[in-house]
mmCIF file of N, CA and C in Angstrom:
data_model
loop_
_atom_site.group_PDB
_atom_site.id
_atom_site.type_symbol
_atom_site.label_atom_id
_atom_site.label_comp_id
_atom_site.label_asym_id
_atom_site.label_seq_id
_atom_site.Cartn_x
_atom_site.Cartn_y
_atom_site.Cartn_z
ATOM 1 N N UNK A 1 -17.217 3.953 -41.397
ATOM 2 C CA UNK A 1 -18.738 4.268 -40.634
ATOM 3 C C UNK A 1 -18.405 3.826 -38.869
ATOM 4 N N UNK A 2 -18.773 4.714 -38.250
ATOM 5 C CA UNK A 2 -18.918 4.332 -36.774
ATOM 6 C C UNK A 2 -19.359 2.933 -36.138
ATOM 7 N N UNK A 3 -18.957 2.571 -35.494
ATOM 8 C CA UNK A 3 -19.260 0.985 -34.874
ATOM 9 C C UNK A 3 -19.485 0.885 -33.642
ATOM 10 N N UNK A 4 -20.240 1.897 -32.840
ATOM 11 C CA UNK A 4 -20.498 2.127 -31.490
ATOM 12 C C UNK A 4 -21.370 0.946 -31.166
ATOM 13 N N UNK A 5 -21.370 -0.193 -30.230
ATOM 14 C CA UNK A 5 -22.386 -0.956 -30.166
ATOM 15 C C UNK A 5 -23.143 -0.713 -29.053
ATOM 16 N N UNK A 6 -22.659 -0.022 -28.012
ATOM 17 C CA UNK A 6 -23.833 0.453 -26.979
ATOM 18 C C UNK A 6 -23.092 1.636 -25.848
ATOM 19 N N UNK A 7 -23.775 1.817 -24.860
ATOM 20 C CA UNK A 7 -23.186 3.126 -23.959
ATOM 21 C C UNK A 7 -23.611 2.460 -22.428
ATOM 22 N N UNK A 8 -22.533 2.725 -21.701
ATOM 23 C CA UNK A 8 -23.279 1.989 -20.372
ATOM 24 C C UNK A 8 -22.681 3.039 -19.281
ATOM 25 N N UNK A 9 -23.179 2.908 -18.221
ATOM 26 C CA UNK A 9 -22.824 3.514 -17.067
ATOM 27 C C UNK A 9 -21.572 3.059 -16.642
ATOM 28 N N UNK A 10 -20.628 4.058 -16.021
ATOM 29 C CA UNK A 10 -19.327 3.415 -15.509
ATOM 30 C C UNK A 10 -19.511 2.050 -14.583
ATOM 31 N N UNK A 11 -20.444 2.389 -13.416
ATOM 32 C CA UNK A 11 -20.811 1.303 -12.283
ATOM 33 C C UNK A 11 -21.381 0.010 -13.035
ATOM 34 N N UNK A 12 -21.570 -0.075 -14.358
ATOM 35 C CA UNK A 12 -22.326 -1.264 -14.962
ATOM 36 C C UNK A 12 -21.036 -2.061 -15.192
ATOM 37 N N UNK A 13 -19.756 -1.413 -15.563
ATOM 38 C CA UNK A 13 -18.759 -2.054 -15.990
ATOM 39 C C UNK A 13 -18.234 -3.298 -14.877
ATOM 40 N N UNK A 14 -17.949 -4.417 -15.960
ATOM 41 C CA UNK A 14 -17.748 -5.864 -15.203
ATOM 42 C C UNK A 14 -16.475 -5.366 -14.436
ATOM 43 N N UNK A 15 -16.077 -6.185 -13.231
ATOM 44 C CA UNK A 15 -14.588 -6.266 -12.758
ATOM 45 C C UNK A 15 -13.745 -6.723 -13.855
ATOM 46 N N UNK A 16 -12.433 -6.389 -13.832
ATOM 47 C CA UNK A 16 -11.532 -6.693 -14.680
ATOM 48 C C UNK A 16 -11.366 -6.394 -16.236
ATOM 49 N N UNK A 17 -12.160 -5.529 -16.403
ATOM 50 C CA UNK A 17 -12.338 -4.801 -17.867
ATOM 51 C C UNK A 17 -11.706 -3.658 -17.832
ATOM 52 N N UNK A 18 -11.035 -3.273 -18.722
ATOM 53 C CA UNK A 18 -9.994 -2.277 -19.084
ATOM 54 C C UNK A 18 -10.615 -1.200 -19.890
ATOM 55 N N UNK A 19 -10.659 0.460 -19.569
ATOM 56 C CA UNK A 19 -11.506 1.176 -19.896
ATOM 57 C C UNK A 19 -10.391 2.055 -20.620
ATOM 58 N N UNK A 20 -10.627 2.648 -21.919
ATOM 59 C CA UNK A 20 -9.584 3.576 -22.835
ATOM 60 C C UNK A 20 -10.291 4.885 -22.769
ATOM 61 N N UNK A 21 -9.203 5.976 -22.710
ATOM 62 C CA UNK A 21 -10.022 7.058 -23.235
ATOM 63 C C UNK A 21 -9.302 7.905 -24.261
ATOM 64 N N UNK A 22 -9.947 8.431 -25.097
ATOM 65 C CA UNK A 22 -9.252 9.287 -26.273
ATOM 66 C C UNK A 22 -9.817 11.005 -25.907
ATOM 67 N N UNK A 23 -8.985 11.453 -26.022
ATOM 68 C CA UNK A 23 -9.307 12.743 -25.441
ATOM 69 C C UNK A 23 -8.780 13.765 -26.934
ATOM 70 N N UNK A 24 -9.441 14.865 -26.939
ATOM 71 C CA UNK A 24 -9.241 16.040 -28.294
ATOM 72 C C UNK A 24 -8.384 16.798 -27.511
ATOM 73 N N UNK A 25 -7.460 16.763 -28.385
ATOM 74 C CA UNK A 25 -6.139 17.739 -27.738
ATOM 75 C C UNK A 25 -6.149 18.951 -28.807
ATOM 76 N N UNK A 26 -7.240 19.069 -29.866
ATOM 77 C CA UNK A 26 -7.434 20.755 -30.901
ATOM 78 C C UNK A 26 -6.150 20.302 -31.893
ATOM 79 N N UNK A 27 -6.766 20.379 -33.039
ATOM 80 C CA UNK A 27 -6.156 20.526 -34.240
ATOM 81 C C UNK A 27 -6.223 19.343 -34.767
ATOM 82 N N UNK A 28 -6.752 18.401 -34.247
ATOM 83 C CA UNK A 28 -6.931 16.914 -34.773
ATOM 84 C C UNK A 28 -5.924 15.959 -33.967
ATOM 85 N N UNK A 29 -5.292 16.432 -33.260
ATOM 86 C CA UNK A 29 -4.293 15.451 -31.936
ATOM 87 C C UNK A 29 -5.279 15.182 -30.953
ATOM 88 N N UNK A 30 -4.722 13.787 -30.935
ATOM 89 C CA UNK A 30 -5.758 12.861 -29.645
ATOM 90 C C UNK A 30 -4.769 12.477 -28.777
ATOM 91 N N UNK A 31 -4.978 12.442 -27.683
ATOM 92 C CA UNK A 31 -4.332 12.141 -26.307
ATOM 93 C C UNK A 31 -4.850 10.636 -26.403
ATOM 94 N N UNK A 32 -4.126 9.756 -25.535
ATOM 95 C CA UNK A 32 -4.854 8.549 -25.406
ATOM 96 C C UNK A 32 -4.342 7.983 -23.746
ATOM 97 N N UNK A 33 -5.241 7.364 -23.157
ATOM 98 C CA UNK A 33 -4.992 6.749 -22.052
ATOM 99 C C UNK A 33 -6.039 5.420 -21.860
ATOM 100 N N UNK A 34 -5.556 4.717 -20.484
ATOM 101 C CA UNK A 34 -6.127 3.736 -19.946
ATOM 102 C C UNK A 34 -6.254 3.506 -18.693
ATOM 103 N N UNK A 35 -7.083 2.964 -18.099
ATOM 104 C CA UNK A 35 -7.783 2.644 -16.802
ATOM 105 C C UNK A 35 -7.445 0.833 -16.442
ATOM 106 N N UNK A 36 -6.935 0.396 -15.911
ATOM 107 C CA UNK A 36 -6.642 -1.355 -15.933
ATOM 108 C C UNK A 36 -6.913 -1.595 -14.390
ATOM 109 N N UNK A 37 -7.546 -2.598 -14.321
ATOM 110 C CA UNK A 37 -7.610 -3.195 -13.032
ATOM 111 C C UNK A 37 -6.447 -3.983 -12.581
ATOM 112 N N UNK A 38 -5.661 -4.115 -11.288
ATOM 113 C CA UNK A 38 -4.728 -4.645 -10.962
ATOM 114 C C UNK A 38 -5.043 -5.646 -10.021
ATOM 115 N N UNK A 39 -5.957 -4.951 -8.881
ATOM 116 C CA UNK A 39 -6.516 -6.028 -8.020
ATOM 117 C C UNK A 39 -5.384 -6.072 -6.741
ATOM 118 N N UNK A 40 -4.763 -4.802 -6.575
ATOM 119 C CA UNK A 40 -3.855 -4.979 -5.300
ATOM 120 C C UNK A 40 -4.600 -4.469 -3.991
ATOM 121 N N UNK A 41 -3.984 -4.555 -2.878
ATOM 122 C CA UNK A 41 -5.231 -4.408 -1.698
ATOM 123 C C UNK A 41 -5.561 -2.883 -1.520
ATOM 124 N N UNK A 42 -4.781 -1.949 -1.506
ATOM 125 C CA UNK A 42 -5.386 -0.420 -1.601
ATOM 126 C C UNK A 42 -5.782 -0.063 -2.731
ATOM 127 N N UNK A 43 -5.243 0.093 -3.659
ATOM 128 C CA UNK A 43 -5.069 0.487 -5.127
ATOM 129 C C UNK A 43 -5.700 -0.470 -6.302
ATOM 130 N N UNK A 44 -6.803 -0.297 -6.348
ATOM 131 C CA UNK A 44 -7.352 -1.635 -7.407
ATOM 132 C C UNK A 44 -6.920 -1.342 -8.947
ATOM 133 N N UNK A 45 -6.583 0.050 -9.299
ATOM 134 C CA UNK A 45 -6.599 0.526 -10.608
ATOM 135 C C UNK A 45 -4.980 0.830 -10.989
ATOM 136 N N UNK A 46 -4.953 0.792 -12.307
ATOM 137 C CA UNK A 46 -3.602 1.735 -12.744
ATOM 138 C C UNK A 46 -4.286 2.499 -13.909
ATOM 139 N N UNK A 47 -3.648 3.615 -13.655
ATOM 140 C CA UNK A 47 -3.919 4.673 -14.948
ATOM 141 C C UNK A 47 -2.800 4.682 -15.707
ATOM 142 N N UNK A 48 -2.894 4.844 -17.117
ATOM 143 C CA UNK A 48 -1.726 4.936 -18.003
ATOM 144 C C UNK A 48 -1.745 5.850 -19.050
ATOM 145 N N UNK A 49 -1.338 7.230 -18.774
ATOM 146 C CA UNK A 49 -1.517 7.953 -19.674
ATOM 147 C C UNK A 49 -0.151 8.254 -20.641
ATOM 148 N N UNK A 50 -0.607 8.177 -21.958
ATOM 149 C CA UNK A 50 0.571 8.361 -22.892
ATOM 150 C C UNK A 50 0.889 9.687 -23.159
ATOM 151 N N UNK A 51 2.166 10.034 -23.349
ATOM 152 C CA UNK A 51 2.717 11.483 -23.557
ATOM 153 C C UNK A 51 2.285 11.672 -24.819
ATOM 154 N N UNK A 52 2.454 10.729 -25.913
ATOM 155 C CA UNK A 52 2.313 11.554 -27.315
ATOM 156 C C UNK A 52 1.108 11.949 -27.685
ATOM 157 N N UNK A 53 1.058 13.165 -28.373
ATOM 158 C CA UNK A 53 -0.320 13.437 -29.385
ATOM 159 C C UNK A 53 -0.184 12.924 -30.619
ATOM 160 N N UNK A 54 -1.537 11.816 -30.607
ATOM 161 C CA UNK A 54 -1.547 11.275 -31.756
ATOM 162 C C UNK A 54 -2.529 11.773 -32.797
ATOM 163 N N UNK A 55 -2.298 11.520 -33.931
ATOM 164 C CA UNK A 55 -3.610 12.098 -34.895
ATOM 165 C C UNK A 55 -4.181 10.730 -35.673
ATOM 166 N N UNK A 56 -5.434 11.394 -36.050
ATOM 167 C CA UNK A 56 -6.454 10.062 -36.476
ATOM 168 C C UNK A 56 -5.710 9.189 -37.700
ATOM 169 N N UNK A 57 -4.724 9.669 -38.276
ATOM 170 C CA UNK A 57 -4.081 8.652 -39.104
ATOM 171 C C UNK A 57 -3.335 7.323 -38.188
ATOM 172 N N UNK A 58 -2.796 7.904 -37.044
ATOM 173 C CA UNK A 58 -2.016 6.795 -36.435
ATOM 174 C C UNK A 58 -3.045 5.486 -36.125
ATOM 175 N N UNK A 59 -4.485 5.602 -36.031
ATOM 176 C CA UNK A 59 -5.393 4.829 -35.834
ATOM 177 C C UNK A 59 -5.976 4.327 -36.998
ATOM 178 N N UNK A 60 -5.643 4.393 -38.265
ATOM 179 C CA UNK A 60 -5.972 4.081 -39.349
ATOM 180 C C UNK A 60 -4.863 3.340 -39.970
ATOM 181 N N UNK A 61 -3.813 3.408 -39.271
ATOM 182 C CA UNK A 61 -2.500 3.071 -40.236
ATOM 183 C C UNK A 61 -2.186 1.586 -40.162
ATOM 184 N N UNK A 62 -1.445 0.817 -41.147
ATOM 185 C CA UNK A 62 -1.257 -0.015 -41.130
ATOM 186 C C UNK A 62 -0.492 -0.770 -40.247
ATOM 187 N N UNK A 63 0.450 -0.365 -39.515
ATOM 188 C CA UNK A 63 0.844 -0.808 -38.363
ATOM 189 C C UNK A 63 -0.344 -0.858 -36.928
ATOM 190 N N UNK A 64 -0.155 -1.571 -36.195
ATOM 191 C CA UNK A 64 -1.095 -1.617 -35.204
ATOM 192 C C UNK A 64 -0.634 -0.334 -34.293
ATOM 193 N N UNK A 65 -1.797 0.238 -33.351
ATOM 194 C CA UNK A 65 -1.953 1.265 -32.765
ATOM 195 C C UNK A 65 -0.986 0.786 -31.609
ATOM 196 N N UNK A 66 -0.911 -0.395 -30.889
ATOM 197 C CA UNK A 66 -0.293 -0.576 -30.098
ATOM 198 C C UNK A 66 1.432 -0.221 -30.225
ATOM 199 N N UNK A 67 1.720 -0.181 -31.334
ATOM 200 C CA UNK A 67 3.126 0.054 -31.926
ATOM 201 C C UNK A 67 3.557 1.387 -31.878
ATOM 202 N N UNK A 68 2.508 2.286 -31.957
ATOM 203 C CA UNK A 68 2.437 3.848 -31.674
ATOM 204 C C UNK A 68 2.623 3.883 -30.211
ATOM 205 N N UNK A 69 1.722 3.184 -29.389
ATOM 206 C CA UNK A 69 1.835 3.470 -28.001
ATOM 207 C C UNK A 69 3.181 2.899 -27.380
ATOM 208 N N UNK A 70 3.814 1.867 -28.122
ATOM 209 C CA UNK A 70 5.389 1.643 -27.455
ATOM 210 C C UNK A 70 6.192 2.644 -27.478
ATOM 211 N N UNK A 71 6.050 3.652 -28.685
ATOM 212 C CA UNK A 71 6.846 4.453 -29.140
ATOM 213 C C UNK A 71 6.885 5.693 -28.191
ATOM 214 N N UNK A 72 5.567 5.606 -27.178
ATOM 215 C CA UNK A 72 5.323 6.905 -26.200
ATOM 216 C C UNK A 72 5.772 6.811 -25.036
ATOM 217 N N UNK A 73 6.050 7.797 -24.494
ATOM 218 C CA UNK A 73 6.771 7.682 -22.845
ATOM 219 C C UNK A 73 5.315 7.591 -21.774
ATOM 220 N N UNK A 74 5.373 6.688 -21.143
ATOM 221 C CA UNK A 74 4.066 6.113 -20.637
ATOM 222 C C UNK A 74 4.309 6.576 -18.937
ATOM 223 N N UNK A 75 3.133 7.330 -18.252
ATOM 224 C CA UNK A 75 3.071 7.659 -16.981
ATOM 225 C C UNK A 75 1.837 6.925 -16.529
ATOM 226 N N UNK A 76 1.985 6.670 -15.491
ATOM 227 C CA UNK A 76 1.151 5.754 -14.623
ATOM 228 C C UNK A 76 0.974 6.300 -13.334
ATOM 229 N N UNK A 77 -0.253 5.653 -13.063
ATOM 230 C CA UNK A 77 -0.576 6.233 -11.724
ATOM 231 C C UNK A 77 -1.557 4.916 -10.734
ATOM 232 N N UNK A 78 -1.536 5.096 -9.471
ATOM 233 C CA UNK A 78 -2.558 4.299 -8.914
ATOM 234 C C UNK A 78 -3.818 4.684 -8.547
ATOM 235 N N UNK A 79 -5.078 4.207 -8.508
ATOM 236 C CA UNK A 79 -6.087 4.572 -8.154
ATOM 237 C C UNK A 79 -6.769 3.905 -7.264
ATOM 238 N N UNK A 80 -7.984 4.151 -6.651
ATOM 239 C CA UNK A 80 -8.811 2.907 -5.664
ATOM 240 C C UNK A 80 -10.089 2.868 -6.702
ATOM 241 N N UNK A 81 -10.487 3.624 -7.411
ATOM 242 C CA UNK A 81 -11.517 3.719 -8.431
ATOM 243 C C UNK A 81 -11.117 3.708 -9.557
ATOM 244 N N UNK A 82 -12.038 3.118 -10.809
ATOM 245 C CA UNK A 82 -11.665 3.781 -12.108
ATOM 246 C C UNK A 82 -12.419 5.193 -12.089
ATOM 247 N N UNK A 83 -13.171 5.673 -11.827
ATOM 248 C CA UNK A 83 -13.309 7.291 -11.790
ATOM 249 C C UNK A 83 -11.834 7.938 -11.287
ATOM 250 N N UNK A 84 -11.509 7.432 -10.254
ATOM 251 C CA UNK A 84 -9.945 8.130 -9.859
ATOM 252 C C UNK A 84 -9.082 8.069 -10.716
ATOM 253 N N UNK A 85 -8.985 6.986 -11.210
ATOM 254 C CA UNK A 85 -8.196 6.874 -12.554
ATOM 255 C C UNK A 85 -8.274 7.764 -13.817
ATOM 256 N N UNK A 86 -9.557 7.553 -14.227
ATOM 257 C CA UNK A 86 -9.772 8.571 -15.179
ATOM 258 C C UNK A 86 -9.415 9.988 -15.251
ATOM 259 N N UNK A 87 -9.728 10.290 -13.881
ATOM 260 C CA UNK A 87 -9.502 11.739 -13.510
ATOM 261 C C UNK A 87 -7.923 12.001 -13.335
ATOM 262 N N UNK A 88 -7.312 11.255 -13.197
ATOM 263 C CA UNK A 88 -5.769 11.307 -13.475
ATOM 264 C C UNK A 88 -5.342 11.516 -14.577
ATOM 265 N N UNK A 89 -5.846 10.738 -15.253
ATOM 266 C CA UNK A 89 -5.648 11.022 -16.871
ATOM 267 C C UNK A 89 -6.183 12.558 -17.328
ATOM 268 N N UNK A 90 -7.488 12.877 -16.917
ATOM 269 C CA UNK A 90 -7.759 14.029 -17.173
ATOM 270 C C UNK A 90 -7.294 15.270 -16.816
ATOM 271 N N UNK A 91 -6.712 15.043 -15.436
ATOM 272 C CA UNK A 91 -6.105 15.939 -14.757
ATOM 273 C C UNK A 91 -4.605 16.358 -15.944
ATOM 274 N N UNK A 92 -3.783 15.302 -15.876
ATOM 275 C CA UNK A 92 -2.640 15.428 -16.854
ATOM 276 C C UNK A 92 -2.895 16.563 -18.275
ATOM 277 N N UNK A 93 -4.045 16.191 -18.575
ATOM 278 C CA UNK A 93 -4.314 17.020 -19.883
ATOM 279 C C UNK A 93 -4.989 18.373 -19.412
ATOM 280 N N UNK A 94 -5.090 18.739 -18.106
ATOM 281 C CA UNK A 94 -5.879 20.253 -18.004
ATOM 282 C C UNK A 94 -7.444 20.054 -18.273
ATOM 283 N N UNK A 95 -7.834 18.891 -18.062
ATOM 284 C CA UNK A 95 -9.270 18.814 -18.234
ATOM 285 C C UNK A 95 -9.930 18.451 -16.984
ATOM 286 N N UNK A 96 -11.261 19.059 -17.065
ATOM 287 C CA UNK A 96 -11.999 18.907 -15.600
ATOM 288 C C UNK A 96 -12.041 17.805 -15.040
ATOM 289 N N UNK A 97 -12.103 17.650 -13.728
ATOM 290 C CA UNK A 97 -12.568 16.120 -13.020
ATOM 291 C C UNK A 97 -14.258 15.935 -13.744
ATOM 292 N N UNK A 98 -14.247 14.663 -13.919
ATOM 293 C CA UNK A 98 -15.688 14.396 -14.231
ATOM 294 C C UNK A 98 -16.006 13.426 -13.068
ATOM 295 N N UNK A 99 -17.744 13.273 -12.829
ATOM 296 C CA UNK A 99 -18.237 12.541 -11.909
ATOM 297 C C UNK A 99 -19.145 11.447 -12.384
ATOM 298 N N UNK A 100 -19.966 12.027 -13.596
ATOM 299 C CA UNK A 100 -20.905 11.090 -13.942
ATOM 300 C C UNK A 100 -20.346 10.796 -15.421
ATOM 301 N N UNK A 101 -20.201 9.300 -15.612
ATOM 302 C CA UNK A 101 -19.270 8.735 -16.631
ATOM 303 C C UNK A 101 -20.299 7.840 -17.391
ATOM 304 N N UNK A 102 -19.945 7.914 -18.746
ATOM 305 C CA UNK A 102 -20.962 7.012 -19.672
ATOM 306 C C UNK A 102 -19.555 6.273 -20.558
ATOM 307 N N UNK A 103 -19.938 5.132 -20.555
ATOM 308 C CA UNK A 103 -18.542 4.171 -21.386
ATOM 309 C C UNK A 103 -19.250 3.323 -22.515
ATOM 310 N N UNK A 104 -18.804 3.951 -23.733
ATOM 311 C CA UNK A 104 -18.969 3.329 -24.957
ATOM 312 C C UNK A 104 -18.579 2.328 -25.170
ATOM 313 N N UNK A 105 -18.962 1.444 -26.069
ATOM 314 C CA UNK A 105 -18.385 -0.192 -26.556
ATOM 315 C C UNK A 105 -18.116 0.448 -28.039
ATOM 316 N N UNK A 106 -16.941 0.171 -28.344
ATOM 317 C CA UNK A 106 -16.488 0.111 -29.880
ATOM 318 C C UNK A 106 -15.963 -1.188 -30.171
ATOM 319 N N UNK A 107 -15.812 -1.436 -31.527
ATOM 320 C CA UNK A 107 -15.134 -2.617 -32.252
ATOM 321 C C UNK A 107 -13.523 -2.578 -32.047
ATOM 322 N N UNK A 108 -13.346 -1.279 -32.051
ATOM 323 C CA UNK A 108 -11.654 -1.008 -32.338
ATOM 324 C C UNK A 108 -11.373 0.659 -32.116
ATOM 325 N N UNK A 109 -10.379 0.820 -31.496
ATOM 326 C CA UNK A 109 -9.991 1.890 -30.923
ATOM 327 C C UNK A 109 -10.314 3.338 -32.090
ATOM 328 N N UNK A 110 -10.189 2.698 -33.467
ATOM 329 C CA UNK A 110 -10.332 3.778 -34.674
ATOM 330 C C UNK A 110 -11.478 4.230 -34.507
ATOM 331 N N UNK A 111 -12.828 3.321 -34.313
ATOM 332 C CA UNK A 111 -14.159 3.800 -34.150
ATOM 333 C C UNK A 111 -14.187 4.893 -33.121
ATOM 334 N N UNK A 112 -13.650 4.790 -31.856
ATOM 335 C CA UNK A 112 -13.591 5.864 -30.462
ATOM 336 C C UNK A 112 -13.332 7.221 -31.196
ATOM 337 N N UNK A 113 -11.926 7.199 -31.801
ATOM 338 C CA UNK A 113 -11.320 8.241 -32.271
ATOM 339 C C UNK A 113 -12.318 8.944 -33.186
ATOM 340 N N UNK A 114 -12.921 8.218 -34.335
ATOM 341 C CA UNK A 114 -13.972 8.973 -35.466
ATOM 342 C C UNK A 114 -14.873 9.292 -34.355
ATOM 343 N N UNK A 115 -15.522 8.887 -33.504
ATOM 344 C CA UNK A 115 -16.558 9.462 -32.667
ATOM 345 C C UNK A 115 -16.371 10.837 -32.077
ATOM 346 N N UNK A 116 -14.843 10.874 -31.366
ATOM 347 C CA UNK A 116 -14.415 11.939 -30.726
ATOM 348 C C UNK A 116 -14.410 13.146 -31.869
ATOM 349 N N UNK A 117 -13.735 12.824 -32.799
ATOM 350 C CA UNK A 117 -13.594 14.026 -33.680
ATOM 351 C C UNK A 117 -14.690 14.304 -34.199
ATOM 352 N N UNK A 118 -15.551 13.352 -34.858
ATOM 353 C CA UNK A 118 -16.767 13.960 -35.452
ATOM 354 C C UNK A 118 -17.835 14.825 -34.698
ATOM 355 N N UNK A 119 -17.994 14.486 -33.194
ATOM 356 C CA UNK A 119 -18.469 15.125 -32.347
ATOM 357 C C UNK A 119 -18.088 16.242 -31.823
ATOM 358 N N UNK A 120 -16.655 16.447 -32.032
ATOM 359 C CA UNK A 120 -16.111 17.791 -31.154
ATOM 360 C C UNK A 120 -16.436 17.457 -29.916
ATOM 361 N N UNK A 121 -16.099 16.281 -29.091
ATOM 362 C CA UNK A 121 -16.124 16.240 -27.789
ATOM 363 C C UNK A 121 -14.840 16.466 -26.909
ATOM 364 N N UNK A 122 -14.785 17.048 -25.900
ATOM 365 C CA UNK A 122 -13.757 16.702 -25.148
ATOM 366 C C UNK A 122 -12.988 15.496 -24.838
ATOM 367 N N UNK A 123 -13.770 14.441 -24.918
ATOM 368 C CA UNK A 123 -13.231 13.060 -24.682
ATOM 369 C C UNK A 123 -14.256 11.877 -25.017
ATOM 370 N N UNK A 124 -13.686 10.822 -24.917
ATOM 371 C CA UNK A 124 -14.822 9.812 -24.932
ATOM 372 C C UNK A 124 -13.873 8.603 -24.420
ATOM 373 N N UNK A 125 -14.566 8.308 -23.277
ATOM 374 C CA UNK A 125 -14.300 6.665 -22.622
ATOM 375 C C UNK A 125 -14.872 5.626 -23.241
ATOM 376 N N UNK A 126 -14.280 4.910 -23.097
ATOM 377 C CA UNK A 126 -14.830 3.649 -24.137
ATOM 378 C C UNK A 126 -14.283 1.689 -23.796
ATOM 379 N N UNK A 127 -14.723 1.187 -24.188
ATOM 380 C CA UNK A 127 -13.889 -0.223 -23.858
ATOM 381 C C UNK A 127 -14.205 -1.001 -25.325
ATOM 382 N N UNK A 128 -13.199 -1.968 -25.647
ATOM 383 C CA UNK A 128 -13.380 -2.641 -26.901
ATOM 384 C C UNK A 128 -14.353 -4.088 -26.832
#
């Protein structure tokens, strides 16, 4: 069962919070990225994009999802805003940039993937 707690606007996210994004790559494949605050002078955020294509089972597996991520090639970028970091991830996968973002809150990554695949969305932006 999907365990979404709430949905908020990007501007309502507290400083210091990490955002994750799962992307629907078709045929049951899922892309994963994150935007983390780093607090440097000009570039306040780092975008992480994992090259691997995951499947739903990777999120349900007995081994932690972080282990799957550690096996994937990681690309990073610097961004001045969270929105810029998210759009770097979308650009990597050929998804149109966004300007209006809602962030869902979930108990675990698996719940975000379930939401993504159940609704056929292009992506789900979330935090744990």
